[in-house]
mmCIF file of C-alpha atoms in Angstrom:
data_model
loop_
_atom_site.group_PDB
_atom_site.id
_atom_site.type_symbol
_atom_site.label_atom_id
_atom_site.label_comp_id
_atom_site.label_asym_id
_atom_site.label_seq_id
_atom_site.Cartn_x
_atom_site.Cartn_y
_atom_site.Cartn_z
ATOM 1 C CA UNK A 27 -23.536 -9.690 47.264
ATOM 2 C CA UNK A 28 -22.516 -12.589 49.501
ATOM 3 C CA UNK A 29 -19.065 -11.181 50.295
ATOM 4 C CA UNK A 30 -20.283 -7.766 51.514
ATOM 5 C CA UNK A 31 -20.739 -8.836 55.178
ATOM 6 C CA UNK A 32 -17.200 -10.220 55.102
ATOM 7 C CA UNK A 33 -15.880 -6.998 53.559
ATOM 8 C CA UNK A 34 -17.622 -5.086 56.335
ATOM 9 C CA UNK A 35 -16.091 -7.273 59.028
ATOM 10 C CA UNK A 36 -12.668 -6.696 57.473
ATOM 11 C CA UNK A 37 -13.132 -2.914 57.487
ATOM 12 C CA UNK A 38 -14.342 -2.972 61.088
ATOM 13 C CA UNK A 39 -11.310 -4.996 62.168
ATOM 14 C CA UNK A 40 -9.009 -2.491 60.484
ATOM 15 C CA UNK A 41 -10.628 0.361 62.400
ATOM 16 C CA UNK A 42 -13.349 1.863 60.178
ATOM 17 C CA UNK A 43 -10.908 4.178 58.419
ATOM 18 C CA UNK A 44 -12.483 3.760 54.981
ATOM 19 C CA UNK A 45 -15.781 5.513 54.303
ATOM 20 C CA UNK A 46 -16.973 4.612 50.788
ATOM 21 C CA UNK A 47 -19.264 1.798 49.604
ATOM 22 C CA UNK A 48 -20.346 0.944 53.146
ATOM 23 C CA UNK A 49 -23.789 1.131 54.740
ATOM 24 C CA UNK A 50 -23.852 3.943 57.291
ATOM 25 C CA UNK A 51 -20.704 5.536 55.881
ATOM 26 C CA UNK A 52 -20.128 8.147 53.183
ATOM 27 C CA UNK A 53 -18.792 11.651 52.635
ATOM 28 C CA UNK A 54 -20.213 12.841 55.962
ATOM 29 C CA UNK A 55 -18.499 10.115 57.979
ATOM 30 C CA UNK A 56 -15.271 10.740 56.026
ATOM 31 C CA UNK A 57 -15.335 14.451 56.877
ATOM 32 C CA UNK A 58 -16.316 13.722 60.480
ATOM 33 C CA UNK A 59 -13.489 11.193 60.778
ATOM 34 C CA UNK A 60 -10.844 13.641 59.567
ATOM 35 C CA UNK A 61 -12.383 16.456 61.632
ATOM 36 C CA UNK A 62 -12.147 14.378 64.821
ATOM 37 C CA UNK A 63 -8.665 13.109 63.911
ATOM 38 C CA UNK A 64 -7.300 16.651 63.573
ATOM 39 C CA UNK A 65 -9.061 17.653 66.782
ATOM 40 C CA UNK A 66 -7.547 14.703 68.677
ATOM 41 C CA UNK A 67 -4.011 15.038 67.294
ATOM 42 C CA UNK A 68 -3.901 18.799 67.982
ATOM 43 C CA UNK A 69 -5.554 18.530 71.424
ATOM 44 C CA UNK A 70 -8.592 20.448 70.176
ATOM 45 C CA UNK A 71 -6.423 22.824 68.116
ATOM 46 C CA UNK A 72 -4.325 23.693 71.164
ATOM 47 C CA UNK A 73 -1.128 22.425 69.512
ATOM 48 C CA UNK A 74 0.164 22.469 65.954
ATOM 49 C CA UNK A 75 0.119 19.363 63.800
ATOM 50 C CA UNK A 76 0.647 18.604 60.130
ATOM 51 C CA UNK A 77 -1.435 16.856 57.529
ATOM 52 C CA UNK A 78 -0.980 15.244 54.150
ATOM 53 C CA UNK A 79 -3.633 14.587 51.518
ATOM 54 C CA UNK A 80 -2.752 12.071 48.838
ATOM 55 C CA UNK A 81 -4.524 11.002 45.655
ATOM 56 C CA UNK A 82 -3.957 7.948 43.472
ATOM 57 C CA UNK A 83 -3.298 8.350 39.755
ATOM 58 C CA UNK A 84 -6.197 7.122 37.572
ATOM 59 C CA UNK A 85 -7.347 4.819 40.355
ATOM 60 C CA UNK A 86 -10.104 2.747 38.725
ATOM 61 C CA UNK A 87 -8.401 2.667 35.332
ATOM 62 C CA UNK A 88 -5.113 1.531 36.934
ATOM 63 C CA UNK A 89 -6.387 -1.346 39.064
ATOM 64 C CA UNK A 90 -4.363 -4.519 38.358
ATOM 65 C CA UNK A 91 -7.090 -6.983 37.380
ATOM 66 C CA UNK A 92 -5.300 -10.288 37.949
ATOM 67 C CA UNK A 93 -3.906 -9.243 41.305
ATOM 68 C CA UNK A 94 -7.241 -7.896 42.538
ATOM 69 C CA UNK A 95 -8.995 -11.038 41.321
ATOM 70 C CA UNK A 96 -6.501 -13.346 43.052
ATOM 71 C CA UNK A 97 -6.838 -11.370 46.298
ATOM 72 C CA UNK A 98 -10.629 -11.661 46.126
ATOM 73 C CA UNK A 99 -10.527 -15.394 45.420
ATOM 74 C CA UNK A 100 -8.098 -16.005 48.290
ATOM 75 C CA UNK A 101 -10.342 -13.952 50.578
ATOM 76 C CA UNK A 102 -13.453 -15.872 49.499
ATOM 77 C CA UNK A 103 -11.681 -19.203 49.986
ATOM 78 C CA UNK A 104 -10.707 -18.249 53.545
ATOM 79 C CA UNK A 105 -13.741 -16.267 54.720
ATOM 80 C CA UNK A 106 -16.808 -17.467 52.808
ATOM 81 C CA UNK A 107 -18.376 -20.734 53.976
ATOM 82 C CA UNK A 108 -21.891 -20.384 52.560
ATOM 83 C CA UNK A 109 -23.718 -21.960 49.647
ATOM 84 C CA UNK A 110 -22.475 -22.015 46.040
ATOM 85 C CA UNK A 111 -18.867 -21.265 46.983
ATOM 86 C CA UNK A 112 -17.415 -22.645 43.744
ATOM 87 C CA UNK A 113 -19.925 -20.631 41.715
ATOM 88 C CA UNK A 114 -19.041 -17.488 43.668
ATOM 89 C CA UNK A 115 -15.330 -17.951 43.014
ATOM 90 C CA UNK A 116 -15.990 -18.536 39.306
ATOM 91 C CA UNK A 117 -18.113 -15.375 39.151
ATOM 92 C CA UNK A 118 -15.379 -13.344 40.833
ATOM 93 C CA UNK A 119 -12.985 -14.309 38.068
ATOM 94 C CA UNK A 120 -15.540 -13.616 35.319
ATOM 95 C CA UNK A 121 -16.552 -10.193 36.675
ATOM 96 C CA UNK A 122 -13.100 -8.873 37.590
ATOM 97 C CA UNK A 123 -11.365 -10.065 34.423
ATOM 98 C CA UNK A 124 -14.151 -8.880 32.104
ATOM 99 C CA UNK A 125 -13.030 -6.308 29.507
ATOM 100 C CA UNK A 126 -16.192 -4.415 28.435
ATOM 101 C CA UNK A 127 -14.176 -2.090 26.202
ATOM 102 C CA UNK A 128 -13.608 -4.927 23.721
ATOM 103 C CA UNK A 129 -17.263 -5.358 22.720
ATOM 104 C CA UNK A 130 -19.017 -2.160 23.728
ATOM 105 C CA UNK A 131 -21.418 -0.110 21.602
ATOM 106 C CA UNK A 132 -20.587 3.576 21.104
ATOM 107 C CA UNK A 133 -23.487 6.008 21.469
ATOM 108 C CA UNK A 134 -21.191 8.911 20.605
ATOM 109 C CA UNK A 135 -18.478 9.605 18.091
ATOM 110 C CA UNK A 136 -15.308 7.692 19.117
ATOM 111 C CA UNK A 137 -13.382 10.866 18.262
ATOM 112 C CA UNK A 138 -14.961 12.486 21.331
ATOM 113 C CA UNK A 139 -12.754 10.234 23.461
ATOM 114 C CA UNK A 140 -9.530 11.381 21.844
ATOM 115 C CA UNK A 141 -8.857 14.153 24.349
ATOM 116 C CA UNK A 142 -9.123 11.925 27.413
ATOM 117 C CA UNK A 143 -5.962 11.217 29.382
ATOM 118 C CA UNK A 144 -4.698 7.641 29.091
ATOM 119 C CA UNK A 145 -5.571 6.904 32.720
ATOM 120 C CA UNK A 146 -9.182 8.064 32.289
ATOM 121 C CA UNK A 147 -10.429 5.440 29.857
ATOM 122 C CA UNK A 148 -10.352 1.644 29.641
ATOM 123 C CA UNK A 149 -9.590 1.988 25.928
ATOM 124 C CA UNK A 150 -6.048 3.146 26.717
ATOM 125 C CA UNK A 151 -5.085 1.395 29.931
ATOM 126 C CA UNK A 152 -3.939 -1.773 28.228
ATOM 127 C CA UNK A 153 -4.674 -5.418 28.917
ATOM 128 C CA UNK A 154 -4.861 -6.409 32.567
ATOM 129 C CA UNK A 155 -5.610 -2.904 33.840
ATOM 130 C CA UNK A 156 -8.724 -1.089 34.980
ATOM 131 C CA UNK A 157 -12.347 -1.765 35.837
ATOM 132 C CA UNK A 158 -15.632 -0.152 34.675
ATOM 133 C CA UNK A 159 -16.215 2.611 37.197
ATOM 134 C CA UNK A 160 -20.022 2.501 36.893
ATOM 135 C CA UNK A 161 -20.338 -1.076 38.145
ATOM 136 C CA UNK A 162 -21.186 -1.578 41.817
ATOM 137 C CA UNK A 163 -18.905 -4.615 41.846
ATOM 138 C CA UNK A 164 -16.010 -2.394 40.754
ATOM 139 C CA UNK A 165 -16.619 -0.024 43.660
ATOM 140 C CA UNK A 166 -16.849 -2.865 46.180
ATOM 141 C CA UNK A 167 -13.876 -4.816 44.846
ATOM 142 C CA UNK A 168 -11.672 -1.722 44.590
ATOM 143 C CA UNK A 169 -12.491 -0.847 48.186
ATOM 144 C CA UNK A 170 -11.573 -4.384 49.221
ATOM 145 C CA UNK A 171 -8.309 -4.129 47.280
ATOM 146 C CA UNK A 172 -7.448 -0.910 49.144
ATOM 147 C CA UNK A 173 -8.164 -2.546 52.524
ATOM 148 C CA UNK A 174 -4.611 -3.904 52.386
ATOM 149 C CA UNK A 175 -3.340 -0.314 52.218
ATOM 150 C CA UNK A 176 -5.709 0.715 55.031
ATOM 151 C CA UNK A 177 -4.415 -2.051 57.297
ATOM 152 C CA UNK A 178 -0.809 -1.132 56.521
ATOM 153 C CA UNK A 179 -1.315 2.568 57.264
ATOM 154 C CA UNK A 180 -3.225 1.859 60.485
ATOM 155 C CA UNK A 181 -0.323 -0.362 61.574
ATOM 156 C CA UNK A 182 2.146 2.463 60.820
ATOM 157 C CA UNK A 183 0.018 4.880 62.853
ATOM 158 C CA UNK A 184 -0.018 2.424 65.768
ATOM 159 C CA UNK A 185 3.789 2.203 65.671
ATOM 160 C CA UNK A 186 4.042 5.987 65.960
ATOM 161 C CA UNK A 187 1.521 6.106 68.785
ATOM 162 C CA UNK A 188 3.542 3.468 70.650
ATOM 163 C CA UNK A 189 6.391 6.000 70.583
ATOM 164 C CA UNK A 190 4.153 8.770 71.926
ATOM 165 C CA UNK A 191 3.586 10.427 68.538
ATOM 166 C CA UNK A 192 -0.049 11.212 67.740
ATOM 167 C CA UNK A 193 -1.174 10.315 64.208
ATOM 168 C CA UNK A 194 -4.295 9.292 62.288
ATOM 169 C CA UNK A 195 -5.361 8.020 58.852
ATOM 170 C CA UNK A 196 -8.632 8.083 56.873
ATOM 171 C CA UNK A 197 -9.543 7.238 53.259
ATOM 172 C CA UNK A 198 -12.400 7.849 50.822
ATOM 173 C CA UNK A 199 -12.006 5.903 47.537
ATOM 174 C CA UNK A 200 -8.603 7.082 46.235
ATOM 175 C CA UNK A 201 -8.162 10.133 48.489
ATOM 176 C CA UNK A 202 -6.519 9.667 51.865
ATOM 177 C CA UNK A 203 -5.515 11.913 54.746
ATOM 178 C CA UNK A 204 -2.641 11.548 57.203
ATOM 179 C CA UNK A 205 -2.493 13.709 60.339
ATOM 180 C CA UNK A 206 0.505 13.819 62.684
ATOM 181 C CA UNK A 207 1.855 16.116 65.403
ATOM 182 C CA UNK A 208 5.450 15.442 64.306
ATOM 183 C CA UNK A 209 6.569 16.750 60.911
ATOM 184 C CA UNK A 210 9.369 14.219 60.417
ATOM 185 C CA UNK A 211 7.137 11.352 61.510
ATOM 186 C CA UNK A 212 4.570 12.458 58.924
ATOM 187 C CA UNK A 213 7.272 12.390 56.246
ATOM 188 C CA UNK A 214 8.032 8.824 57.312
ATOM 189 C CA UNK A 215 4.325 7.955 57.009
ATOM 190 C CA UNK A 216 4.176 9.451 53.507
ATOM 191 C CA UNK A 217 7.254 7.498 52.432
ATOM 192 C CA UNK A 218 5.770 4.301 53.857
ATOM 193 C CA UNK A 219 2.524 4.988 51.967
ATOM 194 C CA UNK A 220 4.429 5.490 48.703
ATOM 195 C CA UNK A 221 6.282 2.200 49.097
ATOM 196 C CA UNK A 222 3.108 0.294 49.929
ATOM 197 C CA UNK A 223 1.115 1.788 47.054
ATOM 198 C CA UNK A 224 3.950 1.005 44.635
ATOM 199 C CA UNK A 225 3.974 -2.604 45.856
ATOM 200 C CA UNK A 226 0.248 -2.739 44.999
ATOM 201 C CA UNK A 227 1.061 -1.646 41.427
ATOM 202 C CA UNK A 228 -0.545 1.792 41.917
ATOM 203 C CA UNK A 229 0.891 5.324 42.084
ATOM 204 C CA UNK A 230 0.339 8.332 44.361
ATOM 205 C CA UNK A 231 -0.205 11.442 42.224
ATOM 206 C CA UNK A 232 2.907 13.633 42.439
ATOM 207 C CA UNK A 233 1.028 16.820 41.478
ATOM 208 C CA UNK A 234 -1.887 16.407 43.907
ATOM 209 C CA UNK A 235 -0.023 16.287 47.201
ATOM 210 C CA UNK A 236 -0.998 18.594 50.010
ATOM 211 C CA UNK A 237 1.382 18.937 52.976
ATOM 212 C CA UNK A 238 0.523 21.778 55.351
ATOM 213 C CA UNK A 239 0.132 22.672 59.033
ATOM 214 C CA UNK A 240 -3.276 21.501 60.247
ATOM 215 C CA UNK A 241 -4.150 25.108 61.117
ATOM 216 C CA UNK A 242 -4.134 25.896 57.375
ATOM 217 C CA UNK A 243 -7.035 23.506 56.871
ATOM 218 C CA UNK A 244 -7.587 20.829 54.255
ATOM 219 C CA UNK A 245 -10.112 20.162 51.485
ATOM 220 C CA UNK A 246 -11.507 16.638 51.678
ATOM 221 C CA UNK A 247 -14.447 15.175 49.704
ATOM 222 C CA UNK A 248 -15.942 18.592 48.975
ATOM 223 C CA UNK A 249 -15.593 20.054 52.469
ATOM 224 C CA UNK A 250 -12.938 22.409 53.780
ATOM 225 C CA UNK A 251 -11.946 21.478 57.341
ATOM 226 C CA UNK A 252 -10.237 24.320 59.168
ATOM 227 C CA UNK A 253 -9.767 25.225 62.830
ATOM 228 C CA UNK A 254 -12.740 23.269 64.118
ATOM 229 C CA UNK A 255 -15.149 24.455 61.436
ATOM 230 C CA UNK A 256 -16.517 22.988 58.213
ATOM 231 C CA UNK A 257 -16.996 24.893 54.960
ATOM 232 C CA UNK A 258 -18.146 23.878 51.484
ATOM 233 C CA UNK A 259 -15.568 23.856 48.711
ATOM 234 C CA UNK A 260 -15.601 26.786 46.283
ATOM 235 C CA UNK A 261 -16.406 24.369 43.455
ATOM 236 C CA UNK A 262 -19.554 23.099 45.197
ATOM 237 C CA UNK A 263 -20.644 26.633 46.089
ATOM 238 C CA UNK A 264 -20.140 27.678 42.468
ATOM 239 C CA UNK A 265 -22.242 24.788 41.171
ATOM 240 C CA UNK A 266 -24.957 25.540 43.734
ATOM 241 C CA UNK A 267 -25.046 29.218 42.752
ATOM 242 C CA UNK A 268 -25.200 28.427 39.041
ATOM 243 C CA UNK A 269 -27.942 25.864 39.563
ATOM 244 C CA UNK A 270 -30.083 28.358 41.536
ATOM 245 C CA UNK A 271 -29.708 30.916 38.723
ATOM 246 C CA UNK A 272 -30.586 28.273 36.139
ATOM 247 C CA UNK A 273 -33.740 27.293 38.057
ATOM 248 C CA UNK A 274 -34.776 30.942 38.480
ATOM 249 C CA UNK A 275 -34.580 31.400 34.703
ATOM 250 C CA UNK A 276 -36.454 28.159 34.088
ATOM 251 C CA UNK A 277 -39.342 29.265 36.333
ATOM 252 C CA UNK A 278 -39.965 32.337 34.152
ATOM 253 C CA UNK A 279 -41.532 30.269 31.383
ATOM 254 C CA UNK A 280 -45.331 29.918 31.131
ATOM 255 C CA UNK A 281 -46.855 27.840 33.932
ATOM 256 C CA UNK A 282 -48.468 25.430 31.457
ATOM 257 C CA UNK A 283 -44.994 24.369 30.286
ATOM 258 C CA UNK A 284 -43.779 23.418 33.773
ATOM 259 C CA UNK A 285 -44.505 19.760 34.495
ATOM 260 C CA UNK A 286 -44.789 17.811 37.727
ATOM 261 C CA UNK A 287 -41.538 16.058 36.808
ATOM 262 C CA UNK A 288 -39.843 19.468 36.569
ATOM 263 C CA UNK A 289 -41.067 20.414 40.046
ATOM 264 C CA UNK A 290 -39.909 17.105 41.492
ATOM 265 C CA UNK A 291 -36.484 17.482 39.920
ATOM 266 C CA UNK A 292 -36.069 21.068 41.156
ATOM 267 C CA UNK A 293 -37.115 20.074 44.680
ATOM 268 C CA UNK A 294 -34.676 17.152 44.786
ATOM 269 C CA UNK A 295 -31.802 19.176 43.325
ATOM 270 C CA UNK A 296 -32.101 22.118 45.711
ATOM 271 C CA UNK A 297 -32.562 19.955 48.798
ATOM 272 C CA UNK A 298 -29.559 17.910 47.750
ATOM 273 C CA UNK A 299 -27.370 21.025 47.743
ATOM 274 C CA UNK A 300 -28.945 22.337 50.954
ATOM 275 C CA UNK A 301 -28.430 18.953 52.581
ATOM 276 C CA UNK A 302 -24.750 19.136 51.723
ATOM 277 C CA UNK A 303 -24.662 22.553 53.401
ATOM 278 C CA UNK A 304 -25.911 21.032 56.652
ATOM 279 C CA UNK A 305 -23.424 21.198 59.545
ATOM 280 C CA UNK A 306 -21.313 23.699 57.583
ATOM 281 C CA UNK A 307 -20.828 27.231 58.873
ATOM 282 C CA UNK A 308 -22.061 28.899 55.685
ATOM 283 C CA UNK A 309 -25.467 30.510 56.326
ATOM 284 C CA UNK A 310 -24.578 33.715 54.459
ATOM 285 C CA UNK A 311 -23.088 31.769 51.577
ATOM 286 C CA UNK A 312 -26.102 29.510 51.062
ATOM 287 C CA UNK A 313 -28.461 32.476 51.382
ATOM 288 C CA UNK A 314 -26.467 34.294 48.717
ATOM 289 C CA UNK A 315 -26.529 31.203 46.481
ATOM 290 C CA UNK A 316 -30.315 30.928 46.895
ATOM 291 C CA UNK A 317 -30.913 34.659 46.400
ATOM 292 C CA UNK A 318 -32.181 34.377 42.794
ATOM 293 C CA UNK A 319 -34.916 32.048 44.106
ATOM 294 C CA UNK A 320 -35.627 33.900 47.342
ATOM 295 C CA UNK A 321 -36.678 36.941 45.291
ATOM 296 C CA UNK A 322 -38.334 35.012 42.459
ATOM 297 C CA UNK A 323 -42.127 35.331 42.536
ATOM 298 C CA UNK A 324 -42.400 32.581 39.925
ATOM 299 C CA UNK A 325 -40.416 30.214 42.134
ATOM 300 C CA UNK A 326 -42.378 31.115 45.268
ATOM 301 C CA UNK A 327 -45.609 30.293 43.459
ATOM 302 C CA UNK A 328 -44.645 26.619 43.699
ATOM 303 C CA UNK A 329 -42.122 26.382 46.522
ATOM 304 C CA UNK A 330 -41.435 27.576 50.068
ATOM 305 C CA UNK A 331 -37.987 28.192 51.538
ATOM 306 C CA UNK A 332 -37.676 27.882 55.311
ATOM 307 C CA UNK A 333 -36.375 30.768 57.445
ATOM 308 C CA UNK A 334 -32.889 29.297 57.797
ATOM 309 C CA UNK A 335 -32.620 28.671 54.048
ATOM 310 C CA UNK A 336 -31.947 25.019 54.844
ATOM 311 C CA UNK A 337 -34.885 23.307 53.123
ATOM 312 C CA UNK A 338 -37.245 23.785 50.171
ATOM 313 C CA UNK A 339 -40.785 22.362 50.203
ATOM 314 C CA UNK A 340 -43.497 22.165 47.575
ATOM 315 C CA UNK A 341 -46.618 24.180 48.349
ATOM 316 C CA UNK A 342 -49.633 22.132 49.407
ATOM 317 C CA UNK A 343 -51.809 22.921 46.403
ATOM 318 C CA UNK A 344 -49.178 21.588 44.022
ATOM 319 C CA UNK A 345 -48.597 18.470 46.118
ATOM 320 C CA UNK A 346 -52.260 17.566 45.734
ATOM 321 C CA UNK A 347 -52.095 17.897 41.968
ATOM 322 C CA UNK A 348 -48.897 16.044 41.248
ATOM 323 C CA UNK A 349 -48.825 13.327 43.919
#
């Protein structure tokens, strides 16, 4: 996409406080950013500070289409000076204002959608709201739309720092974290965030607010950050444990029924979970999660687990056959 380099320049100018839909950024950089922010604000946990985690209500389904489209067109008019500019601007309008829910094909019973909350489906958001979450353009454009909020919050943080109050801000999609060493100043930041989000025609979830001393820790994008250490969320650990048990059961079937595709999928799945465990202080937890496989002779026929339980590899004889 021709606007991506310009989006990246915008995010860099703001201060690299957003971590999604950017090359070289992701959940790891988001966790690292918050980890370092807490460390800096608390003087390496030597002083108390406070933090707030906010979440936007039905983010992708609530995006104001016309406003986001106009912002994108204005941005392209000002920042893009390459080829096919008029075509690009026309495409922005076509893509952002598209309503796929009006002419989609159901592969399931429409009744299955009845239990969804109104802010979880394009079918109920109403005209002028929402964007298809599976489209890459939606992810990129939504992140651009939120750059206005990022810039505003960074400016608020700078105002506090000019007064000698330490504060920081980071965001991943619709989750954001505020850290501050002054409780009242943090309340001011939260209020400022609420006003700004409301002006953008979005809402901060009233039931998903987390306001606690930094020493209590905070859960952010699947990682619990507490007192200079990183831990996996209970939900991720639970999924990991269940997946290991499921694989152990699967490996009990006759060898002739296990395909090369099965082995590839198992290898990728386990290393994905183990990769997420990296840099987290959870050796005993991941060993316990992997226990059904550590003691499975059927599993060990095909795979090897390293001594630190940090990586799974396919045994050489099976690599030769399936590669």
